[in-house]
Short mmCIF file of C-alpha atoms and ligand atoms in Angstrom, two decimals:
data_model
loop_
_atom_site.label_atom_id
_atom_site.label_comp_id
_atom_site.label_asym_id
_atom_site.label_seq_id
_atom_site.Cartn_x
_atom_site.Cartn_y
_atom_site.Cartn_z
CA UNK K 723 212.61 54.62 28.88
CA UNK K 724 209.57 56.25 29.26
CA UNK K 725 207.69 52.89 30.41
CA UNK K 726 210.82 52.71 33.13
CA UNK K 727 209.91 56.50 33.98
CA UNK K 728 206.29 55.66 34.10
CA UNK K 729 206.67 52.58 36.43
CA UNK K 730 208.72 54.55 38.91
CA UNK K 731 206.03 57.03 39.29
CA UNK K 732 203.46 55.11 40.08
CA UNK K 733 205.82 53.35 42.55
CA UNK K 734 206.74 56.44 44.55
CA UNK K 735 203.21 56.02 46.09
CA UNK K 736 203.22 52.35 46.44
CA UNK K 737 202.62 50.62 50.03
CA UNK K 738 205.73 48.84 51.46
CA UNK K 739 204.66 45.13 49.94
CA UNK K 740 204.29 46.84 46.10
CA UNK K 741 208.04 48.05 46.88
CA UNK K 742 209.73 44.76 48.15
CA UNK K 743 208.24 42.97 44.67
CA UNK K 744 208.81 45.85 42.12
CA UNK K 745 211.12 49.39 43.01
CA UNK K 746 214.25 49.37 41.35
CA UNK K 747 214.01 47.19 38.86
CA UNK K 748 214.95 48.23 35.34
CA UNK K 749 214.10 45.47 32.36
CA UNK K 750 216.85 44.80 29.83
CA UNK K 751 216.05 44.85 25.79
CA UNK K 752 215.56 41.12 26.52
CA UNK K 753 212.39 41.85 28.62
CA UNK K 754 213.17 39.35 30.93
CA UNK K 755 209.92 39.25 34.28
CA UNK K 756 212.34 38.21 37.16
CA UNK K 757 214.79 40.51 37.71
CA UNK K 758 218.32 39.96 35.58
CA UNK K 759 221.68 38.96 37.67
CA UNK K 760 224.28 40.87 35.82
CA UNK K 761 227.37 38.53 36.90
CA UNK K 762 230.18 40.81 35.40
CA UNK K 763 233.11 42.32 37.20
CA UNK K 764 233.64 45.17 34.38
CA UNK K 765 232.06 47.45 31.64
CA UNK K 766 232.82 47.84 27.88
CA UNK K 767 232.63 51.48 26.10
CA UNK K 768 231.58 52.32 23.08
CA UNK K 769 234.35 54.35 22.15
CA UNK K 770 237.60 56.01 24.29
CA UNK K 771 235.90 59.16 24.61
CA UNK K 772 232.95 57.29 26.29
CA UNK K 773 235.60 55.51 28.44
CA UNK K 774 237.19 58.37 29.11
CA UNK K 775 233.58 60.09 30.33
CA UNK K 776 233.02 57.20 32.58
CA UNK K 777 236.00 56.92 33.86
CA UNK K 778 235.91 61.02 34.88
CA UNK K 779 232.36 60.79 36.18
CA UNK K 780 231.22 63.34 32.98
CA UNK K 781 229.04 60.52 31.96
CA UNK K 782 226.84 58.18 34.03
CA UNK K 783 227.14 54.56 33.62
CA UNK K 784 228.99 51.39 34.81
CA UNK K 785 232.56 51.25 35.15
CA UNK K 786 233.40 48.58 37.46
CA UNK K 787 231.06 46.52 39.82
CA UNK K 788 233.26 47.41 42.77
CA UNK K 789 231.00 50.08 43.16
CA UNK K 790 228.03 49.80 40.48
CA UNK K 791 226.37 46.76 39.43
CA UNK K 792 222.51 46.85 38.09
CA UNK K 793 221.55 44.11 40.05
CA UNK K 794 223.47 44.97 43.65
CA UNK K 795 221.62 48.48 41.95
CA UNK K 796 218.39 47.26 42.00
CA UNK K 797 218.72 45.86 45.61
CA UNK K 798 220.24 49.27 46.79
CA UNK K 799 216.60 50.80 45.28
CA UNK K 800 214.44 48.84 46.83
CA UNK K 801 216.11 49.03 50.16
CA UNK K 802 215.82 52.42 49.45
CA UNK K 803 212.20 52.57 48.76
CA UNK K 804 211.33 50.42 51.87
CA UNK K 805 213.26 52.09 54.45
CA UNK K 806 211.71 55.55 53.24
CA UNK K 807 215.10 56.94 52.45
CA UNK K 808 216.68 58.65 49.68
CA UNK K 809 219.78 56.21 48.91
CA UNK K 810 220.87 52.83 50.24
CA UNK K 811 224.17 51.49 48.99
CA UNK K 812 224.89 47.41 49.63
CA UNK K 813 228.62 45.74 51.08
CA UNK K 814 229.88 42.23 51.46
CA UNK K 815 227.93 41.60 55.38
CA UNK K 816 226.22 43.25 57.68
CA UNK K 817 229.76 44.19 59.74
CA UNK K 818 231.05 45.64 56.45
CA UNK K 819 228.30 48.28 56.41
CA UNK K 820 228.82 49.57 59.66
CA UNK K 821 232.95 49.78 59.03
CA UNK K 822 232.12 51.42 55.78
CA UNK K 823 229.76 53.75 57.41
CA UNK K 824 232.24 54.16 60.58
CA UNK K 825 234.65 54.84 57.87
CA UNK K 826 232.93 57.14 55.81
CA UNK K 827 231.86 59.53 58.09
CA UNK K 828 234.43 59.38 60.95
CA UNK K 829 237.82 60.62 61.48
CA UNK K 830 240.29 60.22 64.02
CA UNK K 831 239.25 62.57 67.65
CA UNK K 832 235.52 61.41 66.85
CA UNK K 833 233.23 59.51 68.99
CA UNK K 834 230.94 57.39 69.56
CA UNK K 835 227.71 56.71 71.95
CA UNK K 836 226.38 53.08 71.69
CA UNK K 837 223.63 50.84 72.86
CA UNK K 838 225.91 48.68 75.19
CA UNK K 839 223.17 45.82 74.02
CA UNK K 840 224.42 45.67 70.13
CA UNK K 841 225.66 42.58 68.20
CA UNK K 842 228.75 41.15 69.75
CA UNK K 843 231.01 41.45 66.86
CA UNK K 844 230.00 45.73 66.91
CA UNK K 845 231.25 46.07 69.91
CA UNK K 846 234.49 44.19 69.32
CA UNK K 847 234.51 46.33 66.45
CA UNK K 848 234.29 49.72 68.08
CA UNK K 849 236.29 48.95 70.81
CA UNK K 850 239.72 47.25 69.43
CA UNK K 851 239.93 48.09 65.86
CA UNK K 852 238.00 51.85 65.75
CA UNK K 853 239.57 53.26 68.92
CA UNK K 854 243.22 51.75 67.76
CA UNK K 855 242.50 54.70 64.56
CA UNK K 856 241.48 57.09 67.55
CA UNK K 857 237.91 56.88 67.52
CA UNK K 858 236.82 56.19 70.72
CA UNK K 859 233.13 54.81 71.80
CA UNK K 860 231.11 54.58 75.14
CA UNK K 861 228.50 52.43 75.78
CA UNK K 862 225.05 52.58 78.01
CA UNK K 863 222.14 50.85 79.38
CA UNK K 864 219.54 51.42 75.86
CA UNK K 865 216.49 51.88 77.63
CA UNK K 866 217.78 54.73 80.60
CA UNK K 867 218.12 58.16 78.46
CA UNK K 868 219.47 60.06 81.10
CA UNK K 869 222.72 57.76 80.40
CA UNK K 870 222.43 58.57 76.67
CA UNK K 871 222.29 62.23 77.10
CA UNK K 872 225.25 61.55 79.95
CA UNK K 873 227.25 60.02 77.57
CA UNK K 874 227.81 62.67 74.90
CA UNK K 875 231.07 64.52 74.25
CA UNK K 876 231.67 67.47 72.14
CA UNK K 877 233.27 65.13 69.54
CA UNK K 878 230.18 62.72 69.73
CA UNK K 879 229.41 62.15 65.81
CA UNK K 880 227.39 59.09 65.78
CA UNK K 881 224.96 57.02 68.18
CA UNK K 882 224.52 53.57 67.37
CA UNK K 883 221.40 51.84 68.71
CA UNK K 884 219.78 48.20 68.08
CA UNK K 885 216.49 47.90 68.94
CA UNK K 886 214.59 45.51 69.69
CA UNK K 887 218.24 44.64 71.52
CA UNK K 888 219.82 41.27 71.44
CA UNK K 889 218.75 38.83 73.23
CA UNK K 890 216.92 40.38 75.90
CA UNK K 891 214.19 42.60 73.17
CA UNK K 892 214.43 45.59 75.10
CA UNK K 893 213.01 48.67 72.77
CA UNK K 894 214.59 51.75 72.52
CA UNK K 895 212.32 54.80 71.86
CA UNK K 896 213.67 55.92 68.41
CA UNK K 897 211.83 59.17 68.66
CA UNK K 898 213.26 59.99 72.05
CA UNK K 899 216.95 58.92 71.00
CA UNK K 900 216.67 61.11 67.65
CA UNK K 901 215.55 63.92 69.14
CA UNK K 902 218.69 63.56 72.13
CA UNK K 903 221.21 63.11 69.27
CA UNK K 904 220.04 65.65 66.98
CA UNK K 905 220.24 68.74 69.92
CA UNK K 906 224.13 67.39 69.88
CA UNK K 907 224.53 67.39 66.33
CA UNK K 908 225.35 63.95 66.22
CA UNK K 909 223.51 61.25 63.43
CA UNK K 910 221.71 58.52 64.55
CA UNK K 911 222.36 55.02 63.08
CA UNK K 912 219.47 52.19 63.79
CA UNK K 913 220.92 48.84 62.56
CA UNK K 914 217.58 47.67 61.85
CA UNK K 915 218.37 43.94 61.60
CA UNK K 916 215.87 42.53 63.74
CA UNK K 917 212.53 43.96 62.56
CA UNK K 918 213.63 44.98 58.90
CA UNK K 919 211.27 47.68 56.82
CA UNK K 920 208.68 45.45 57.13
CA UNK K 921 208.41 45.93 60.73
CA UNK K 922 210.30 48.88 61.73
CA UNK K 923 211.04 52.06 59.84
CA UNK K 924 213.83 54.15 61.96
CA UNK K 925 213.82 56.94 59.84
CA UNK K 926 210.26 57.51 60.41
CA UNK K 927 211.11 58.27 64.18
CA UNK K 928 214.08 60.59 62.89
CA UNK K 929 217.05 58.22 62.08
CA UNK K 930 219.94 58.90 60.03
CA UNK K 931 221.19 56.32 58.52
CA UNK K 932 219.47 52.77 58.70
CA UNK K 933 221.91 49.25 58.83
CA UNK K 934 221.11 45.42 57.68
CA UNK K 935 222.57 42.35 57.92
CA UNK K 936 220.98 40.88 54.65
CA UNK K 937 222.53 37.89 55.87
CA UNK K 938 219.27 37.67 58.42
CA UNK K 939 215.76 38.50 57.76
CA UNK K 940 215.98 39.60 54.22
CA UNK K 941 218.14 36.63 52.85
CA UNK K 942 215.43 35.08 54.94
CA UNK K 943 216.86 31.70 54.34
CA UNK K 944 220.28 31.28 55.04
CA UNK K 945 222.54 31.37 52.52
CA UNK K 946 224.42 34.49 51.40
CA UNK K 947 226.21 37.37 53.72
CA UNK K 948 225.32 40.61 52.67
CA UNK K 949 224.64 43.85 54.03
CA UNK K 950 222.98 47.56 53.30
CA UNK K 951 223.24 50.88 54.74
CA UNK K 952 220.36 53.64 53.49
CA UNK K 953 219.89 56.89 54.41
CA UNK K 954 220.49 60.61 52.93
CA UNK K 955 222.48 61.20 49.73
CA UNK K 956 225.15 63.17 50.93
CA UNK K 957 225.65 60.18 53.75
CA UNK K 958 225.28 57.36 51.59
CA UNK K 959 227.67 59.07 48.75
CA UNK K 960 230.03 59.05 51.34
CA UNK K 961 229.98 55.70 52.54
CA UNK K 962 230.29 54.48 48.76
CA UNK K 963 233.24 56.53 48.05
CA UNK K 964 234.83 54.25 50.92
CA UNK K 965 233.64 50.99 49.64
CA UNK K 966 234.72 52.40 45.99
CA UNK K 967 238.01 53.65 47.62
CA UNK K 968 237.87 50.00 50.11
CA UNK K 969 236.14 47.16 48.13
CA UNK K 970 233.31 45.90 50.81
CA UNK K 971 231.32 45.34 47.76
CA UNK K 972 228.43 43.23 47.57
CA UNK K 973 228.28 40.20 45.40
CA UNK K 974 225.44 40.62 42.25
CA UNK K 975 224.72 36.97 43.01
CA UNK K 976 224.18 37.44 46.66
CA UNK K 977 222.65 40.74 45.31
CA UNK K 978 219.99 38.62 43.43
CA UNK K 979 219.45 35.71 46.35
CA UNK K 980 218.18 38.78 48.57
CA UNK K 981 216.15 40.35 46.03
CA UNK K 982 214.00 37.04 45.65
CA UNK K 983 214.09 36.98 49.78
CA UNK K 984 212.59 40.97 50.31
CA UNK K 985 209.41 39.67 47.46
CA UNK K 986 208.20 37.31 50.63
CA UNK K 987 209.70 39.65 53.64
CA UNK K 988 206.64 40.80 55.17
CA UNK K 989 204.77 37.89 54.58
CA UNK K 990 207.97 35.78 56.50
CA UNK K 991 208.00 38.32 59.30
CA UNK K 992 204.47 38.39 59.90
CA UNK K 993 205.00 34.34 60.40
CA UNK K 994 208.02 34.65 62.22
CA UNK K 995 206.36 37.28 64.93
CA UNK K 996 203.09 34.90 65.05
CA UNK K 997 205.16 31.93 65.97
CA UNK K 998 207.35 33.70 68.37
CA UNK K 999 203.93 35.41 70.29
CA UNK K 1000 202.77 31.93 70.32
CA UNK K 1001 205.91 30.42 71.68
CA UNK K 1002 206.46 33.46 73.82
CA UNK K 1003 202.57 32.67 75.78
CA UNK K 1004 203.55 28.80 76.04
CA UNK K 1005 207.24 29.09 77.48
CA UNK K 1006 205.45 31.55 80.53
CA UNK K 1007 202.98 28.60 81.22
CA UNK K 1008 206.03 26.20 81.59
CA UNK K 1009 207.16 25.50 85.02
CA UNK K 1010 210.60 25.50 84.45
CA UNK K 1011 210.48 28.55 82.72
CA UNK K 1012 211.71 31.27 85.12
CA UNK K 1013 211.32 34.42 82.59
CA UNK K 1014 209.89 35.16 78.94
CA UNK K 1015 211.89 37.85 76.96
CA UNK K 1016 209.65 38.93 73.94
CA UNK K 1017 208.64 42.69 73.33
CA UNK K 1018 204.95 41.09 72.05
CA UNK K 1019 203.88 39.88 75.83
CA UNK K 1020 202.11 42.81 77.38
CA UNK K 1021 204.22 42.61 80.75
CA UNK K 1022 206.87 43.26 79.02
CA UNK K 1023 208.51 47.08 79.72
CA UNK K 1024 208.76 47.65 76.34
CA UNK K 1025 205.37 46.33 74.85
CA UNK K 1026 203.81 49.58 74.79
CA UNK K 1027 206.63 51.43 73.01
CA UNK K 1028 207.51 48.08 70.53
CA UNK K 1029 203.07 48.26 69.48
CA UNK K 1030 203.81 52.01 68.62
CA UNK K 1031 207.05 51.66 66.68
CA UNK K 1032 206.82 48.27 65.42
CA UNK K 1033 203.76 46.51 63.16
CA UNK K 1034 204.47 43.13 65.26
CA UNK K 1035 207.47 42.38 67.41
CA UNK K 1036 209.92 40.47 65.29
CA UNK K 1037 210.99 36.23 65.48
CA UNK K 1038 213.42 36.24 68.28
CA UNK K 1039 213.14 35.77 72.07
CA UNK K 1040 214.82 34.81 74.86
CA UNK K 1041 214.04 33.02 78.38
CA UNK K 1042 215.62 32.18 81.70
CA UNK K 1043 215.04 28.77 82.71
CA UNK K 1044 214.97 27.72 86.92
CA UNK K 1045 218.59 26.22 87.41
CA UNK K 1046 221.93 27.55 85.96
CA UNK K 1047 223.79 27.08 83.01
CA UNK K 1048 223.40 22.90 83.15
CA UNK K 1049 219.69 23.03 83.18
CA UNK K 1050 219.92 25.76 80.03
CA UNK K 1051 222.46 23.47 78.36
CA UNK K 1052 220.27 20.20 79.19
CA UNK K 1053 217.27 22.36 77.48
CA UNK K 1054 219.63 23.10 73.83
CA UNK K 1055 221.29 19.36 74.18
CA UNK K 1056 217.51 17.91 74.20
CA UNK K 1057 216.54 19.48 70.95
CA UNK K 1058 216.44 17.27 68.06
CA UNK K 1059 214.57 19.56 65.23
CA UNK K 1060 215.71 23.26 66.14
CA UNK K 1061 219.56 23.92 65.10
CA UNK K 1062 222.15 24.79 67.67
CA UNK K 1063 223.82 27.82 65.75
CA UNK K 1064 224.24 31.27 66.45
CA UNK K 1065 222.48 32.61 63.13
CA UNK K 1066 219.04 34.26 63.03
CA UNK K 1067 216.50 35.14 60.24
CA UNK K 1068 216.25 32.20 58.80
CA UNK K 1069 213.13 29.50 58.12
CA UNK K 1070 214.87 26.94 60.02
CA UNK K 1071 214.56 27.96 63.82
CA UNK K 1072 217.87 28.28 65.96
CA UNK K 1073 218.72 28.14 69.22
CA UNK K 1074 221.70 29.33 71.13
CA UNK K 1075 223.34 29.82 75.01
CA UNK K 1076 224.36 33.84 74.85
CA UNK K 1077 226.80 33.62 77.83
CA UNK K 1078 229.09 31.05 76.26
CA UNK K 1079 228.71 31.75 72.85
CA UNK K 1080 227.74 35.24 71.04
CA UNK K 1081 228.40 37.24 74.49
CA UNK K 1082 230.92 34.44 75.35
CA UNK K 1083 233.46 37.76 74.97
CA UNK K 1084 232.18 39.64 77.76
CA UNK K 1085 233.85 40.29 81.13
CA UNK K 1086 231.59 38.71 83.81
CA UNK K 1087 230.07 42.48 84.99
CA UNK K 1088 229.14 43.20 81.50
CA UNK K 1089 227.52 40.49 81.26
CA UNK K 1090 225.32 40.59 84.63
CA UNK K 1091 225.03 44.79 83.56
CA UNK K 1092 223.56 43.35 80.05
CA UNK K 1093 221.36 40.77 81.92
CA UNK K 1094 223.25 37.55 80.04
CA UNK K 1095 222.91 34.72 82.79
CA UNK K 1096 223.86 31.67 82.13
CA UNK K 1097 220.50 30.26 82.42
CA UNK K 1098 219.28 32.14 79.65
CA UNK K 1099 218.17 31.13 75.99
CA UNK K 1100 217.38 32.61 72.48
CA UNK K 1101 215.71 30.94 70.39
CA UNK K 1102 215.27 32.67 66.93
CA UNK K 1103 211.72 31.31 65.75
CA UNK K 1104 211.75 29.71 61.78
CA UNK K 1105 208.63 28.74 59.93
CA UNK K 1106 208.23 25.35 61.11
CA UNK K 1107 204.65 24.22 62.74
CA UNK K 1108 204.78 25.77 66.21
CA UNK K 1109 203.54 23.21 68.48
CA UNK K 1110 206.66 20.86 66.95
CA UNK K 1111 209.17 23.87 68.49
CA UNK K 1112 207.18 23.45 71.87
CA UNK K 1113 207.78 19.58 71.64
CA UNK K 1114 211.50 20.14 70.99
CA UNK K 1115 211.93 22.71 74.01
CA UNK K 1116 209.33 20.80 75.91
CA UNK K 1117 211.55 17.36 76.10
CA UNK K 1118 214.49 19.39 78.00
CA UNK K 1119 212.06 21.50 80.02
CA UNK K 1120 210.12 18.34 81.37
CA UNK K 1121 213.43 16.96 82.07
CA UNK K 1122 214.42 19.82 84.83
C1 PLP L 1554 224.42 39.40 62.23
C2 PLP L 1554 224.29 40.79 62.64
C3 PLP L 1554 225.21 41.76 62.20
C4 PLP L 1554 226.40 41.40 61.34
O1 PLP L 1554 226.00 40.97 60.07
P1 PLP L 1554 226.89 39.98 59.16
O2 PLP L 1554 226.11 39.94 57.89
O3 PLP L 1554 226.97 38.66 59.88
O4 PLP L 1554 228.23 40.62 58.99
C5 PLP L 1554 225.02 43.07 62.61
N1 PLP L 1554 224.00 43.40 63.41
C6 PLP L 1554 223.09 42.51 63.85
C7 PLP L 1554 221.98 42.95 64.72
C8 PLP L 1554 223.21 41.17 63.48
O5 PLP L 1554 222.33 40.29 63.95
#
């Protein structure tokens, strides 16, 4: 015990890459190095009395790994660690922490003020299954803060903002948007996806509460849906009574996968923002490139804000190609290494057409308001060799 209490102490100081290898963990008598994947759905007691203390919350300990689990534990820690935040508490996917959270901490009457450039499946999520329970959510232009403050109610309890947005990496200033939401005593909720703690710390610039899709960035590789919400105690107690109360629970497996992912985040990130800057500079030199989306060119309206917030600007961009939506599908159909798939965060770099596929759901105005043509396309940059992604996009490109 005391080596554990030791080792956490010297961690509560530790820079951001110490964190993502070591905060959290607790060794069992085995002394096992890597960290252990407890794959067990329930506890045993000692005696009844020390069942009956678990059970009424007398005595701390494991009960059930609906809600506690040392490894989806030791994950919740780190998180917690790297995001600069008191408490983090894990769920099945990236959509089941924001229900949880949504859950948690809203009732019926309440509202909501969001980015109106979030993940498709949020919006779907705040507009047809949250307003049917009577919580009702408007949405605005990210960048134009005059139509944040416009958008407040007296019920206004949260404001939920991506940023850098998808796919068009506009930056919201966090600072600016904290501040707004704060003088309406609302909480702010960054879902942080896209830059992670290794880029982007939201709380930092006054956040509340902090989202993930582990699925992305932090599984890093593709192959388990997870997701984390961190923030304050008395938030993120709340949101686990739900997913106690619920059952969003994360899997200790999956739980374990993104452990090994956040020990190479930063290093992955920093790869994943090189390629994209490099990618970013070639697609502007390409005649049939009409427009570059990436936060990391300096024309860019939000370079100056992303350099402030941001330690680089993050593996995903988008561009705008001269023709419609045959030339943009001619560019995806011509690509024989990149993978056609919606997903993101991964080592394998994907490509995708927004307007027919994850804004597919949008009325035609939204679209045009959001700046989803049908020329445009995102390309999420892996860790392949860069010039072999400029071969693959240049052999539709040439082709225009
Ligand atoms: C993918 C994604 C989500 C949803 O996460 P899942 O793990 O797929 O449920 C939420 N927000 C952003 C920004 C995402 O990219």
């Amino acid at each position: 015990m005391t080596d554990k209490i030791d080792r956490q102490e010297a961690l509560a100081h530790a820079g951001i890459d110490t964190l993502a290898v070591r905060a959290g963990q607790v060794r069992s008598a085995e002394g096992e190095h890597s960290e252990a994947l407890y794959l067990t759905s329930s506890y045993v007691f000692e005696s009844a009395a020390e069942a009956a203390a678990r059970f009424g919350g007398d005595q701390p300990g494991n009960v059930y790994s609906r809600y506690t689990n040392p490894t989806v534990r030791t994950l919740e820690e780190r998180i917690a660690a790297m995001e600069g935040c008191e408490r983090a508490v894990a769920t099945a996917s990236g959509m089941s922490a924001i229900l949880s959270t949504c859950m948690a901490l809203l009732k019926a009457g309440d509202h909501i003020v969001c980015s109106r450039s979030v993940f498709g499946t949020t919006s779907v999520l705040f507009t047809k299954y949250m307003a049917r329970f009577g919580v009702d959510t408007r949405f605005v232009d990210p960048t134009d803060y005059d139509q944040w403050r416009g958008a407040f109610t007296e019920k206004t309890r949260l404001v939920f903002v991506e940023t850098p947005s998808n796919p068009l990496c506009d930056v919201v200033d966090l600072a600016q948007l904290a501040e707004i939401t704060h003088s309406r005593g609302a909480l702010l909720v960054v879902d942080n996806c896209f830059c992670t703690p290794a880029l982007q710390k939201p709380v930092l610039f006054g956040a509340d509460l902090v989202i993930h899709s582990a699925t992305k960035y932090i599984d890093g590789q593709g192959r388990c849906l997870g997701g984390l919400v961190a923030g304050a105690a008395e938030h993120i107690d709340e949101v686990l009574a739900f997913i106690r109360s619920a059952g969003p629970t994360m899997s200790a497996f999956n739980a374990w996968v993104f452990l090994k992912g956040l020990e190479t985040l930063r290093l992955r990130m920093d790869a994943h923002s090189a390629s994209a800057l490099t990618l970013a500079h070639w697609l502007q030199a390409q005649p049939a490139v009409e427009k570059v989306f990436y936060a990391g060119l300096p024309d860019h309206p939000g370079h100056e804000l992303a350099r402030a917030q941001q330690r680089a600007f993050g593996g995903v961009l988008s561009f705008r190609v001269k023709g419609g939506r045959e030339a943009a599908w001619q560019v995806i159909d011509s690509t024989r290494i990149v993978s056609l798939t919606a997903n993101l965060g991964d080592a394998k770099t994907t490509i995708v057409h927004p307007a027919t596929t994850t804004h597919g759901r949008l009325s035609d105005e939204q679209k045009a308001a959001a700046g989803i043509s049908d020329n445009l396309i995102r390309v999420a940059v892996g860790l392949e060799d860069v010039q072999d992604i400029q071969a693959d996009l240049e052999r539709g490109l040439s082709s225009l």
